[in-house]
mmCIF file of C-alpha atoms in Angstrom:
data_model
loop_
_atom_site.group_PDB
_atom_site.id
_atom_site.type_symbol
_atom_site.label_atom_id
_atom_site.label_comp_id
_atom_site.label_asym_id
_atom_site.label_seq_id
_atom_site.Cartn_x
_atom_site.Cartn_y
_atom_site.Cartn_z
ATOM 1 C CA UNK A 1 102.399 92.525 92.448
ATOM 2 C CA UNK A 2 104.870 93.002 92.718
ATOM 3 C CA UNK A 3 107.146 95.745 93.245
ATOM 4 C CA UNK A 4 108.542 98.394 95.196
ATOM 5 C CA UNK A 5 112.257 97.405 93.675
ATOM 6 C CA UNK A 6 114.674 99.766 93.734
ATOM 7 C CA UNK A 7 112.915 102.755 95.500
ATOM 8 C CA UNK A 8 115.465 104.511 95.957
ATOM 9 C CA UNK A 9 113.819 108.665 95.480
ATOM 10 C CA UNK A 10 114.157 111.010 97.943
ATOM 11 C CA UNK A 11 110.550 111.786 99.864
ATOM 12 C CA UNK A 12 110.443 115.245 97.764
ATOM 13 C CA UNK A 13 110.351 113.033 94.127
ATOM 14 C CA UNK A 14 113.791 113.115 92.419
ATOM 15 C CA UNK A 15 115.227 110.768 91.609
ATOM 16 C CA UNK A 16 118.295 108.894 92.962
ATOM 17 C CA UNK A 17 121.372 108.832 90.098
ATOM 18 C CA UNK A 18 121.746 105.262 90.760
ATOM 19 C CA UNK A 19 116.973 105.241 89.572
ATOM 20 C CA UNK A 20 117.789 107.977 86.564
ATOM 21 C CA UNK A 21 115.999 106.060 84.032
ATOM 22 C CA UNK A 22 117.861 105.558 80.627
ATOM 23 C CA UNK A 23 117.691 105.860 77.177
ATOM 24 C CA UNK A 24 115.679 103.260 76.748
ATOM 25 C CA UNK A 25 111.984 103.566 77.040
ATOM 26 C CA UNK A 26 108.885 101.367 77.199
ATOM 27 C CA UNK A 27 108.570 97.264 78.126
ATOM 28 C CA UNK A 28 111.888 97.583 76.858
ATOM 29 C CA UNK A 29 113.060 98.664 80.522
ATOM 30 C CA UNK A 30 112.032 95.205 81.485
ATOM 31 C CA UNK A 31 115.358 94.314 82.445
ATOM 32 C CA UNK A 32 115.452 96.890 84.920
ATOM 33 C CA UNK A 33 113.081 95.299 87.578
ATOM 34 C CA UNK A 34 115.663 92.694 88.715
ATOM 35 C CA UNK A 35 117.093 94.770 91.450
ATOM 36 C CA UNK A 36 119.347 93.474 94.591
ATOM 37 C CA UNK A 37 116.208 94.157 97.352
ATOM 38 C CA UNK A 38 114.241 91.338 96.287
ATOM 39 C CA UNK A 39 118.301 88.939 96.854
ATOM 40 C CA UNK A 40 116.428 85.623 96.712
ATOM 41 C CA UNK A 41 113.642 86.550 94.065
ATOM 42 C CA UNK A 42 110.880 85.626 96.363
ATOM 43 C CA UNK A 43 108.770 88.976 95.877
ATOM 44 C CA UNK A 44 108.970 87.987 91.656
ATOM 45 C CA UNK A 45 108.267 83.753 92.592
ATOM 46 C CA UNK A 46 105.381 85.170 94.507
ATOM 47 C CA UNK A 47 104.328 87.610 92.267
ATOM 48 C CA UNK A 48 104.296 85.297 88.703
ATOM 49 C CA UNK A 49 102.647 82.525 91.412
ATOM 50 C CA UNK A 50 100.187 84.613 92.098
ATOM 51 C CA UNK A 51 99.663 85.698 88.770
ATOM 52 C CA UNK A 52 99.506 82.864 87.236
ATOM 53 C CA UNK A 53 96.419 81.446 90.161
ATOM 54 C CA UNK A 54 94.905 84.448 88.925
ATOM 55 C CA UNK A 55 94.485 83.665 85.106
ATOM 56 C CA UNK A 56 93.420 80.417 85.721
ATOM 57 C CA UNK A 57 90.843 81.253 88.411
ATOM 58 C CA UNK A 58 89.553 84.417 86.366
ATOM 59 C CA UNK A 59 89.114 81.979 82.843
ATOM 60 C CA UNK A 60 87.847 79.027 85.707
ATOM 61 C CA UNK A 61 85.129 81.394 85.833
ATOM 62 C CA UNK A 62 84.748 82.245 81.996
ATOM 63 C CA UNK A 63 84.429 79.385 81.059
ATOM 64 C CA UNK A 64 82.701 76.724 83.606
ATOM 65 C CA UNK A 65 80.864 79.474 85.117
ATOM 66 C CA UNK A 66 83.363 78.944 89.217
ATOM 67 C CA UNK A 67 87.065 79.903 89.781
ATOM 68 C CA UNK A 68 85.970 75.563 91.180
ATOM 69 C CA UNK A 69 87.344 76.466 94.657
ATOM 70 C CA UNK A 70 86.348 73.699 96.912
ATOM 71 C CA UNK A 71 86.806 74.113 101.194
ATOM 72 C CA UNK A 72 87.495 70.017 101.030
ATOM 73 C CA UNK A 73 91.155 70.785 99.241
ATOM 74 C CA UNK A 74 94.853 72.264 100.796
ATOM 75 C CA UNK A 75 94.853 74.975 97.850
ATOM 76 C CA UNK A 76 91.973 76.365 98.835
ATOM 77 C CA UNK A 77 93.570 76.766 102.499
ATOM 78 C CA UNK A 78 96.557 78.399 100.602
ATOM 79 C CA UNK A 79 94.410 80.657 98.561
ATOM 80 C CA UNK A 80 94.676 83.427 101.275
ATOM 81 C CA UNK A 81 98.358 82.024 102.648
ATOM 82 C CA UNK A 82 99.573 82.508 99.174
ATOM 83 C CA UNK A 83 98.598 85.869 98.168
ATOM 84 C CA UNK A 84 98.535 87.519 101.374
ATOM 85 C CA UNK A 85 102.617 86.356 101.609
ATOM 86 C CA UNK A 86 102.959 88.640 98.423
ATOM 87 C CA UNK A 87 101.464 91.433 99.584
ATOM 88 C CA UNK A 88 103.901 91.378 103.134
ATOM 89 C CA UNK A 89 106.339 91.037 101.366
ATOM 90 C CA UNK A 90 106.373 94.116 100.025
ATOM 91 C CA UNK A 91 108.288 94.774 102.985
ATOM 92 C CA UNK A 92 111.923 93.896 100.672
ATOM 93 C CA UNK A 93 111.911 97.285 99.216
ATOM 94 C CA UNK A 94 112.571 100.826 101.153
ATOM 95 C CA UNK A 95 109.093 102.764 99.905
ATOM 96 C CA UNK A 96 109.934 106.989 100.167
ATOM 97 C CA UNK A 97 107.401 108.114 103.485
ATOM 98 C CA UNK A 98 105.865 110.868 100.517
ATOM 99 C CA UNK A 99 103.672 110.224 97.805
ATOM 100 C CA UNK A 100 104.981 111.636 94.628
ATOM 101 C CA UNK A 101 102.808 114.484 92.643
ATOM 102 C CA UNK A 102 103.808 113.595 89.157
ATOM 103 C CA UNK A 103 102.950 110.100 88.474
ATOM 104 C CA UNK A 104 100.852 106.933 90.323
ATOM 105 C CA UNK A 105 104.030 105.170 92.468
ATOM 106 C CA UNK A 106 104.517 103.880 95.990
ATOM 107 C CA UNK A 107 104.837 104.712 99.002
ATOM 108 C CA UNK A 108 104.554 103.896 102.441
ATOM 109 C CA UNK A 109 100.378 105.079 103.061
ATOM 110 C CA UNK A 110 99.214 103.109 99.635
ATOM 111 C CA UNK A 111 102.304 100.275 100.824
ATOM 112 C CA UNK A 112 100.421 99.701 103.925
ATOM 113 C CA UNK A 113 96.735 100.731 102.857
ATOM 114 C CA UNK A 114 97.377 97.725 100.040
ATOM 115 C CA UNK A 115 98.350 95.319 103.111
ATOM 116 C CA UNK A 116 95.362 95.898 104.977
ATOM 117 C CA UNK A 117 92.865 96.008 102.295
ATOM 118 C CA UNK A 118 94.648 92.212 101.270
ATOM 119 C CA UNK A 119 94.615 90.961 104.671
ATOM 120 C CA UNK A 120 90.750 91.828 104.634
ATOM 121 C CA UNK A 121 89.987 89.734 101.956
ATOM 122 C CA UNK A 122 91.987 86.904 102.965
ATOM 123 C CA UNK A 123 90.596 87.319 106.553
ATOM 124 C CA UNK A 124 87.434 86.606 105.277
ATOM 125 C CA UNK A 125 88.071 84.038 102.658
ATOM 126 C CA UNK A 126 89.837 82.332 105.683
ATOM 127 C CA UNK A 127 86.729 83.530 107.710
ATOM 128 C CA UNK A 128 84.244 82.061 105.738
ATOM 129 C CA UNK A 129 86.789 78.298 105.565
ATOM 130 C CA UNK A 130 86.523 78.101 108.957
ATOM 131 C CA UNK A 131 82.591 79.445 109.569
ATOM 132 C CA UNK A 132 81.066 78.462 107.182
ATOM 133 C CA UNK A 133 77.304 79.757 106.760
ATOM 134 C CA UNK A 134 74.527 77.631 106.656
ATOM 135 C CA UNK A 135 73.268 78.355 103.129
ATOM 136 C CA UNK A 136 74.734 75.236 101.506
ATOM 137 C CA UNK A 137 74.068 71.528 103.301
ATOM 138 C CA UNK A 138 75.521 69.657 100.343
ATOM 139 C CA UNK A 139 78.816 71.389 100.375
ATOM 140 C CA UNK A 140 79.229 72.126 103.794
ATOM 141 C CA UNK A 141 77.646 69.879 105.905
ATOM 142 C CA UNK A 142 76.086 70.366 109.430
ATOM 143 C CA UNK A 143 77.250 74.572 108.824
ATOM 144 C CA UNK A 144 77.744 77.193 111.965
ATOM 145 C CA UNK A 145 78.100 79.097 112.228
ATOM 146 C CA UNK A 146 74.613 80.485 111.895
ATOM 147 C CA UNK A 147 74.098 83.019 108.721
ATOM 148 C CA UNK A 148 73.720 86.006 111.051
ATOM 149 C CA UNK A 149 76.373 85.025 113.366
ATOM 150 C CA UNK A 150 78.657 84.215 110.540
ATOM 151 C CA UNK A 151 77.985 87.998 108.761
ATOM 152 C CA UNK A 152 78.540 89.394 111.619
ATOM 153 C CA UNK A 153 81.703 87.702 112.009
ATOM 154 C CA UNK A 154 82.829 89.310 108.329
ATOM 155 C CA UNK A 155 81.692 92.478 109.309
ATOM 156 C CA UNK A 156 84.110 92.242 112.741
ATOM 157 C CA UNK A 157 86.849 91.979 109.797
ATOM 158 C CA UNK A 158 85.934 94.266 107.973
ATOM 159 C CA UNK A 159 84.950 97.411 109.448
ATOM 160 C CA UNK A 160 88.438 95.923 112.157
ATOM 161 C CA UNK A 161 90.822 96.313 108.835
ATOM 162 C CA UNK A 162 88.997 99.887 107.554
ATOM 163 C CA UNK A 163 90.131 101.194 111.308
ATOM 164 C CA UNK A 164 93.754 99.782 110.899
ATOM 165 C CA UNK A 165 93.581 102.254 107.384
ATOM 166 C CA UNK A 166 92.695 104.997 109.051
ATOM 167 C CA UNK A 167 95.035 104.544 111.734
ATOM 168 C CA UNK A 168 97.663 104.886 108.926
ATOM 169 C CA UNK A 169 96.081 107.443 107.039
ATOM 170 C CA UNK A 170 96.195 109.624 110.135
ATOM 171 C CA UNK A 171 100.234 108.443 110.382
ATOM 172 C CA UNK A 172 101.238 108.782 106.844
ATOM 173 C CA UNK A 173 98.344 110.163 104.481
ATOM 174 C CA UNK A 174 100.879 113.069 102.701
ATOM 175 C CA UNK A 175 98.454 116.675 102.441
ATOM 176 C CA UNK A 176 95.509 115.263 103.023
ATOM 177 C CA UNK A 177 94.667 113.534 99.474
ATOM 178 C CA UNK A 178 93.359 110.577 99.021
ATOM 179 C CA UNK A 179 95.545 107.112 98.179
ATOM 180 C CA UNK A 180 93.545 106.563 94.667
ATOM 181 C CA UNK A 181 90.962 109.742 93.892
ATOM 182 C CA UNK A 182 93.830 111.373 94.362
ATOM 183 C CA UNK A 183 96.234 109.771 91.757
ATOM 184 C CA UNK A 184 98.296 111.622 89.133
ATOM 185 C CA UNK A 185 97.635 111.670 85.578
ATOM 186 C CA UNK A 186 99.389 112.372 82.197
ATOM 187 C CA UNK A 187 99.419 116.286 81.028
ATOM 188 C CA UNK A 188 96.746 116.837 78.520
ATOM 189 C CA UNK A 189 94.140 114.166 80.624
ATOM 190 C CA UNK A 190 90.487 115.350 79.859
ATOM 191 C CA UNK A 191 88.565 116.673 83.101
ATOM 192 C CA UNK A 192 86.033 114.221 82.292
ATOM 193 C CA UNK A 193 88.076 111.311 81.654
ATOM 194 C CA UNK A 194 89.695 112.418 85.167
ATOM 195 C CA UNK A 195 86.100 112.989 87.056
ATOM 196 C CA UNK A 196 84.028 109.778 86.048
ATOM 197 C CA UNK A 197 87.475 107.576 86.566
ATOM 198 C CA UNK A 198 86.996 108.865 90.050
ATOM 199 C CA UNK A 199 83.436 108.498 89.932
ATOM 200 C CA UNK A 200 84.245 104.608 89.205
ATOM 201 C CA UNK A 201 87.030 104.038 91.650
ATOM 202 C CA UNK A 202 84.617 105.347 94.597
ATOM 203 C CA UNK A 203 81.602 102.490 93.424
ATOM 204 C CA UNK A 204 84.339 99.900 92.838
ATOM 205 C CA UNK A 205 85.230 100.209 96.798
ATOM 206 C CA UNK A 206 81.594 100.516 97.829
ATOM 207 C CA UNK A 207 80.571 97.334 96.075
ATOM 208 C CA UNK A 208 83.546 96.070 96.981
ATOM 209 C CA UNK A 209 83.172 96.293 100.822
ATOM 210 C CA UNK A 210 79.187 95.343 100.126
ATOM 211 C CA UNK A 211 80.317 92.560 98.669
ATOM 212 C CA UNK A 212 82.896 91.221 101.422
ATOM 213 C CA UNK A 213 79.890 92.079 104.093
ATOM 214 C CA UNK A 214 76.577 90.497 102.415
ATOM 215 C CA UNK A 215 77.926 88.255 99.517
ATOM 216 C CA UNK A 216 76.121 85.077 100.400
ATOM 217 C CA UNK A 217 79.458 82.580 98.774
ATOM 218 C CA UNK A 218 81.802 85.127 99.463
ATOM 219 C CA UNK A 219 85.245 83.513 98.865
ATOM 220 C CA UNK A 220 84.916 84.300 94.422
ATOM 221 C CA UNK A 221 84.226 87.503 94.661
ATOM 222 C CA UNK A 222 86.868 87.772 98.541
ATOM 223 C CA UNK A 223 89.468 86.397 96.016
ATOM 224 C CA UNK A 224 88.496 88.256 93.202
ATOM 225 C CA UNK A 225 88.972 91.444 95.054
ATOM 226 C CA UNK A 226 92.594 91.487 96.250
ATOM 227 C CA UNK A 227 93.818 91.558 92.300
ATOM 228 C CA UNK A 228 93.676 94.676 91.255
ATOM 229 C CA UNK A 229 95.191 95.818 94.592
ATOM 230 C CA UNK A 230 98.061 92.724 93.765
ATOM 231 C CA UNK A 231 97.986 94.390 90.044
ATOM 232 C CA UNK A 232 97.627 98.238 90.648
ATOM 233 C CA UNK A 233 101.329 97.886 92.885
ATOM 234 C CA UNK A 234 102.874 95.748 90.214
ATOM 235 C CA UNK A 235 102.342 99.157 86.861
ATOM 236 C CA UNK A 236 103.644 101.587 89.490
ATOM 237 C CA UNK A 237 106.559 99.536 88.993
ATOM 238 C CA UNK A 238 106.349 99.501 85.606
ATOM 239 C CA UNK A 239 105.696 103.415 86.146
ATOM 240 C CA UNK A 240 108.431 104.285 88.083
ATOM 241 C CA UNK A 241 110.291 102.156 85.719
ATOM 242 C CA UNK A 242 108.934 104.186 82.395
ATOM 243 C CA UNK A 243 107.554 101.680 80.636
ATOM 244 C CA UNK A 244 104.585 103.044 82.139
ATOM 245 C CA UNK A 245 102.151 106.011 81.789
ATOM 246 C CA UNK A 246 100.569 107.415 84.474
ATOM 247 C CA UNK A 247 97.644 106.943 81.727
ATOM 248 C CA UNK A 248 98.073 104.557 80.817
ATOM 249 C CA UNK A 249 97.708 103.173 85.177
ATOM 250 C CA UNK A 250 94.256 104.011 85.324
ATOM 251 C CA UNK A 251 93.753 101.946 81.912
ATOM 252 C CA UNK A 252 94.687 99.356 83.744
ATOM 253 C CA UNK A 253 94.123 99.936 87.348
ATOM 254 C CA UNK A 254 90.035 99.463 85.476
ATOM 255 C CA UNK A 255 90.364 96.754 83.393
ATOM 256 C CA UNK A 256 91.440 95.184 86.873
ATOM 257 C CA UNK A 257 88.527 96.426 88.654
ATOM 258 C CA UNK A 258 86.461 95.387 86.252
ATOM 259 C CA UNK A 259 87.028 91.975 86.745
ATOM 260 C CA UNK A 260 85.989 91.652 89.315
ATOM 261 C CA UNK A 261 82.098 91.948 87.978
ATOM 262 C CA UNK A 262 82.818 89.510 85.672
ATOM 263 C CA UNK A 263 81.325 87.343 88.523
ATOM 264 C CA UNK A 264 78.175 88.886 88.305
ATOM 265 C CA UNK A 265 77.876 88.736 84.768
ATOM 266 C CA UNK A 266 78.867 84.818 84.461
ATOM 267 C CA UNK A 267 76.037 84.161 87.730
ATOM 268 C CA UNK A 268 73.632 86.432 85.679
ATOM 269 C CA UNK A 269 74.184 84.073 82.441
ATOM 270 C CA UNK A 270 74.303 81.300 84.510
ATOM 271 C CA UNK A 271 70.769 81.791 86.015
ATOM 272 C CA UNK A 272 69.341 83.200 82.596
ATOM 273 C CA UNK A 273 70.751 79.858 81.087
ATOM 274 C CA UNK A 274 69.726 77.837 83.075
ATOM 275 C CA UNK A 275 73.009 76.225 83.582
ATOM 276 C CA UNK A 276 74.873 75.088 86.590
ATOM 277 C CA UNK A 277 78.318 75.581 88.177
ATOM 278 C CA UNK A 278 80.852 73.979 86.287
ATOM 279 C CA UNK A 279 79.302 74.293 82.838
ATOM 280 C CA UNK A 280 79.979 76.738 80.177
ATOM 281 C CA UNK A 281 77.720 79.125 80.889
ATOM 282 C CA UNK A 282 78.290 80.721 77.167
#
């Protein structure tokens, strides 16, 4: 979510004197998140708003079996604009071009990738609202375009966003390393943990792309997919401020990826239990 705040490191990864860590470690350094870069707290307000929004929607999903996105309500239309604005507000902060070898800390390629993949979900949400597929006439009325045209439109959006990500990689990739799978770990982390975590990341990325293309009720899925993108950036800020370790970043990022699968589990519970939307599936 939040924040590349006060990123004053050099390209080689050394701290500047103004950014050197204090003797205080961990959560006691939360005050260090407030820096002069976000003078009017625009990024922080957006980040807190989006975090609350995520918590509310996921709570509704677990309790009611739906995130309660109503295509006729203004809050549903505002959702993609709010979350994309948060991603774009990251340009407030200076970000180094090169990545850091020892810690998962934001750099230019990843910043741009996160914005692009957030835009991917947001554009799919807007497209689903403006051009709903025909499968739910009770909700949307006489819907257009046809199913084939609808899914083709989403496919074009996703391919365009991935092409943009490839363009960024071509110009900003550091030493041929991938943005997520080559994220550094703390020393002493077992090799099998690293190996299986990379597999998990790859599977999640594949499922996310597939869901955005082929999922019928795509709005909830597209919304959930933005959550780990935003959270990973905020977690990197916590790592840079010595509030979290690199391994803790991987743990919480993995948890946020798993949150997306709540949609699948709730849907299975609804089908098996015969519940309708709005009924507690548990």
